[in-house]
mmCIF file of C-alpha atoms in Angstrom:
data_model
loop_
_atom_site.group_PDB
_atom_site.id
_atom_site.type_symbol
_atom_site.label_atom_id
_atom_site.label_comp_id
_atom_site.label_asym_id
_atom_site.label_seq_id
_atom_site.Cartn_x
_atom_site.Cartn_y
_atom_site.Cartn_z
ATOM 1 C CA UNK W 1247 8.850 4.321 15.755
ATOM 2 C CA UNK W 1248 10.628 2.386 12.991
ATOM 3 C CA UNK W 1249 12.321 3.254 9.730
ATOM 4 C CA UNK W 1250 12.012 0.907 6.752
ATOM 5 C CA UNK W 1251 14.224 0.672 3.688
ATOM 6 C CA UNK W 1252 13.395 -1.625 0.831
ATOM 7 C CA UNK W 1253 16.054 -2.988 -1.518
ATOM 8 C CA UNK W 1254 16.495 -5.643 -4.117
ATOM 9 C CA UNK W 1255 14.320 -4.282 -6.951
ATOM 10 C CA UNK W 1256 15.718 -4.646 -10.450
ATOM 11 C CA UNK W 1257 14.921 -5.170 -14.107
ATOM 12 C CA UNK W 1258 14.358 -8.884 -14.647
ATOM 13 C CA UNK W 1259 13.093 -10.936 -17.530
ATOM 14 C CA UNK W 1260 9.844 -12.877 -17.518
ATOM 15 C CA UNK W 1261 10.233 -16.087 -15.428
ATOM 16 C CA UNK W 1262 12.995 -14.721 -13.353
ATOM 17 C CA UNK W 1263 13.221 -14.313 -9.587
ATOM 18 C CA UNK W 1264 13.982 -11.583 -7.130
ATOM 19 C CA UNK W 1265 14.254 -11.338 -3.408
ATOM 20 C CA UNK W 1266 13.260 -8.006 -1.923
ATOM 21 C CA UNK W 1267 14.574 -7.010 1.495
ATOM 22 C CA UNK W 1268 13.200 -4.520 4.012
ATOM 23 C CA UNK W 1269 15.649 -3.474 6.619
ATOM 24 C CA UNK W 1270 14.333 -1.812 9.753
ATOM 25 C CA UNK W 1271 16.001 0.609 12.113
ATOM 26 C CA UNK W 1272 14.772 2.158 15.347
ATOM 27 C CA UNK W 1273 12.487 -0.101 17.367
ATOM 28 C CA UNK W 1274 13.087 -3.735 16.932
ATOM 29 C CA UNK W 1275 11.167 -5.339 14.031
ATOM 30 C CA UNK W 1276 9.756 -8.065 16.315
ATOM 31 C CA UNK W 1277 7.367 -5.452 17.673
ATOM 32 C CA UNK W 1278 5.513 -5.227 14.393
ATOM 33 C CA UNK W 1279 3.390 -7.206 11.992
ATOM 34 C CA UNK W 1280 4.783 -6.651 8.509
ATOM 35 C CA UNK W 1281 3.330 -6.382 5.037
ATOM 36 C CA UNK W 1282 4.392 -6.075 1.444
ATOM 37 C CA UNK W 1283 2.397 -3.940 -1.059
ATOM 38 C CA UNK W 1284 2.925 -2.861 -4.606
ATOM 39 C CA UNK W 1285 1.641 0.076 -6.687
ATOM 40 C CA UNK W 1286 1.586 0.810 -10.402
ATOM 41 C CA UNK W 1287 1.339 4.412 -11.555
ATOM 42 C CA UNK W 1288 -2.201 5.787 -11.406
ATOM 43 C CA UNK W 1289 -3.437 2.650 -9.498
ATOM 44 C CA UNK W 1290 -4.210 1.914 -5.895
ATOM 45 C CA UNK W 1291 -1.657 0.268 -3.649
ATOM 46 C CA UNK W 1292 -2.160 -3.475 -3.679
ATOM 47 C CA UNK W 1293 -1.664 -5.864 -0.854
ATOM 48 C CA UNK W 1294 0.659 -8.742 -1.476
ATOM 49 C CA UNK W 1295 1.762 -10.474 1.716
ATOM 50 C CA UNK W 1296 1.816 -10.208 5.473
ATOM 51 C CA UNK W 1297 3.533 -11.914 8.389
ATOM 52 C CA UNK W 1298 3.009 -11.677 12.075
ATOM 53 C CA UNK W 1299 5.598 -10.587 14.631
ATOM 54 C CA UNK W 1300 7.034 -14.080 15.183
ATOM 55 C CA UNK W 1301 6.954 -15.166 11.504
ATOM 56 C CA UNK W 1302 4.614 -17.990 12.253
ATOM 57 C CA UNK W 1303 1.581 -16.647 10.403
ATOM 58 C CA UNK W 1304 2.334 -15.756 6.767
ATOM 59 C CA UNK W 1305 -0.364 -14.730 4.361
ATOM 60 C CA UNK W 1306 -0.248 -14.242 0.619
ATOM 61 C CA UNK W 1307 -2.607 -12.503 -1.735
ATOM 62 C CA UNK W 1308 -4.425 -14.849 -4.142
ATOM 63 C CA UNK W 1309 -2.998 -12.889 -7.118
ATOM 64 C CA UNK W 1310 0.567 -13.994 -6.197
ATOM 65 C CA UNK W 1311 0.037 -17.143 -4.188
ATOM 66 C CA UNK W 1312 2.309 -19.945 -5.302
ATOM 67 C CA UNK W 1313 4.869 -17.496 -6.704
ATOM 68 C CA UNK W 1314 5.592 -15.094 -3.810
ATOM 69 C CA UNK W 1315 6.588 -15.864 -0.192
ATOM 70 C CA UNK W 1316 7.105 -13.628 2.791
ATOM 71 C CA UNK W 1317 9.553 -14.355 5.652
ATOM 72 C CA UNK W 1318 11.378 -12.443 8.338
ATOM 73 C CA UNK W 1319 14.473 -12.656 10.410
ATOM 74 C CA UNK W 1320 14.018 -10.645 13.572
ATOM 75 C CA UNK W 1321 17.693 -11.096 14.545
ATOM 76 C CA UNK W 1322 18.583 -9.127 11.379
ATOM 77 C CA UNK W 1323 15.628 -6.717 11.625
ATOM 78 C CA UNK W 1324 14.732 -7.669 8.079
ATOM 79 C CA UNK W 1325 11.620 -8.905 6.262
ATOM 80 C CA UNK W 1326 11.891 -10.529 2.785
ATOM 81 C CA UNK W 1327 9.654 -11.049 -0.178
ATOM 82 C CA UNK W 1328 10.726 -13.877 -2.428
ATOM 83 C CA UNK W 1329 9.286 -13.511 -5.939
ATOM 84 C CA UNK W 1330 9.501 -16.310 -8.488
ATOM 85 C CA UNK W 1331 8.124 -16.825 -11.991
ATOM 86 C CA UNK W 1332 7.854 -13.086 -12.447
ATOM 87 C CA UNK W 1333 5.509 -11.725 -15.100
ATOM 88 C CA UNK W 1334 5.298 -8.324 -16.821
ATOM 89 C CA UNK W 1335 2.181 -7.539 -14.767
ATOM 90 C CA UNK W 1336 4.282 -7.734 -11.640
ATOM 91 C CA UNK W 1337 5.982 -4.485 -12.688
ATOM 92 C CA UNK W 1338 5.438 -2.025 -9.878
ATOM 93 C CA UNK W 1339 6.929 -0.087 -6.993
ATOM 94 C CA UNK W 1340 7.105 -2.503 -4.058
ATOM 95 C CA UNK W 1341 6.726 -1.232 -0.528
ATOM 96 C CA UNK W 1342 7.101 -2.835 2.885
ATOM 97 C CA UNK W 1343 5.236 -1.607 5.854
ATOM 98 C CA UNK W 1344 4.945 -2.138 9.565
ATOM 99 C CA UNK W 1345 1.860 -2.340 11.739
ATOM 100 C CA UNK W 1346 1.921 -2.048 15.576
ATOM 101 C CA UNK W 1347 -1.596 -3.501 15.763
ATOM 102 C CA UNK W 1348 -2.040 -7.030 17.110
ATOM 103 C CA UNK W 1349 -4.621 -7.750 14.323
ATOM 104 C CA UNK W 1350 -3.310 -8.870 10.975
ATOM 105 C CA UNK W 1351 -4.562 -6.779 8.148
ATOM 106 C CA UNK W 1352 -4.433 -6.483 4.378
ATOM 107 C CA UNK W 1353 -5.539 -2.785 4.456
ATOM 108 C CA UNK W 1354 -2.847 -0.224 3.925
ATOM 109 C CA UNK W 1355 -4.528 2.075 6.388
ATOM 110 C CA UNK W 1356 -3.707 -0.335 9.179
ATOM 111 C CA UNK W 1357 -0.018 0.054 8.621
ATOM 112 C CA UNK W 1358 1.790 2.862 10.518
ATOM 113 C CA UNK W 1359 5.229 2.946 8.790
ATOM 114 C CA UNK W 1360 6.248 2.624 5.239
ATOM 115 C CA UNK W 1361 9.459 2.377 3.231
ATOM 116 C CA UNK W 1362 10.298 4.410 0.231
ATOM 117 C CA UNK W 1363 9.653 1.636 -2.245
ATOM 118 C CA UNK W 1364 11.844 -0.346 -4.603
ATOM 119 C CA UNK W 1365 11.152 -0.595 -8.276
ATOM 120 C CA UNK W 1366 10.605 -4.042 -9.918
ATOM 121 C CA UNK W 1367 10.376 -4.122 -13.679
ATOM 122 C CA UNK W 1368 9.713 -7.340 -15.550
ATOM 123 C CA UNK W 1369 10.437 -7.309 -19.239
ATOM 124 C CA UNK W 1370 8.793 -9.597 -21.735
#
């Protein structure tokens, strides 16, 4: 059992940067593989990034590769999503999620716990 709370979302201009944080409580974050997803109204939730329990295996979706990066600090029970060169099409509600599975996955159904989301809006 783990509770996740995202923060760091904001309104930012095109080309700007944001760092999202996902703070965990309950069971230690090191027990979980972690993922970041985003969702626009009326659209399916989209995979963005994942990282294994130790932080040694990051994965980034092709749509944001080169601009986004995922990292984690298990001593702080926190996972991060660094977002650079933001574009209006990045506007969405961003979620972090935790998976107790040992298999890394880009599918939202493989994640057991979700945060409430943090809004990122990129203006042109």
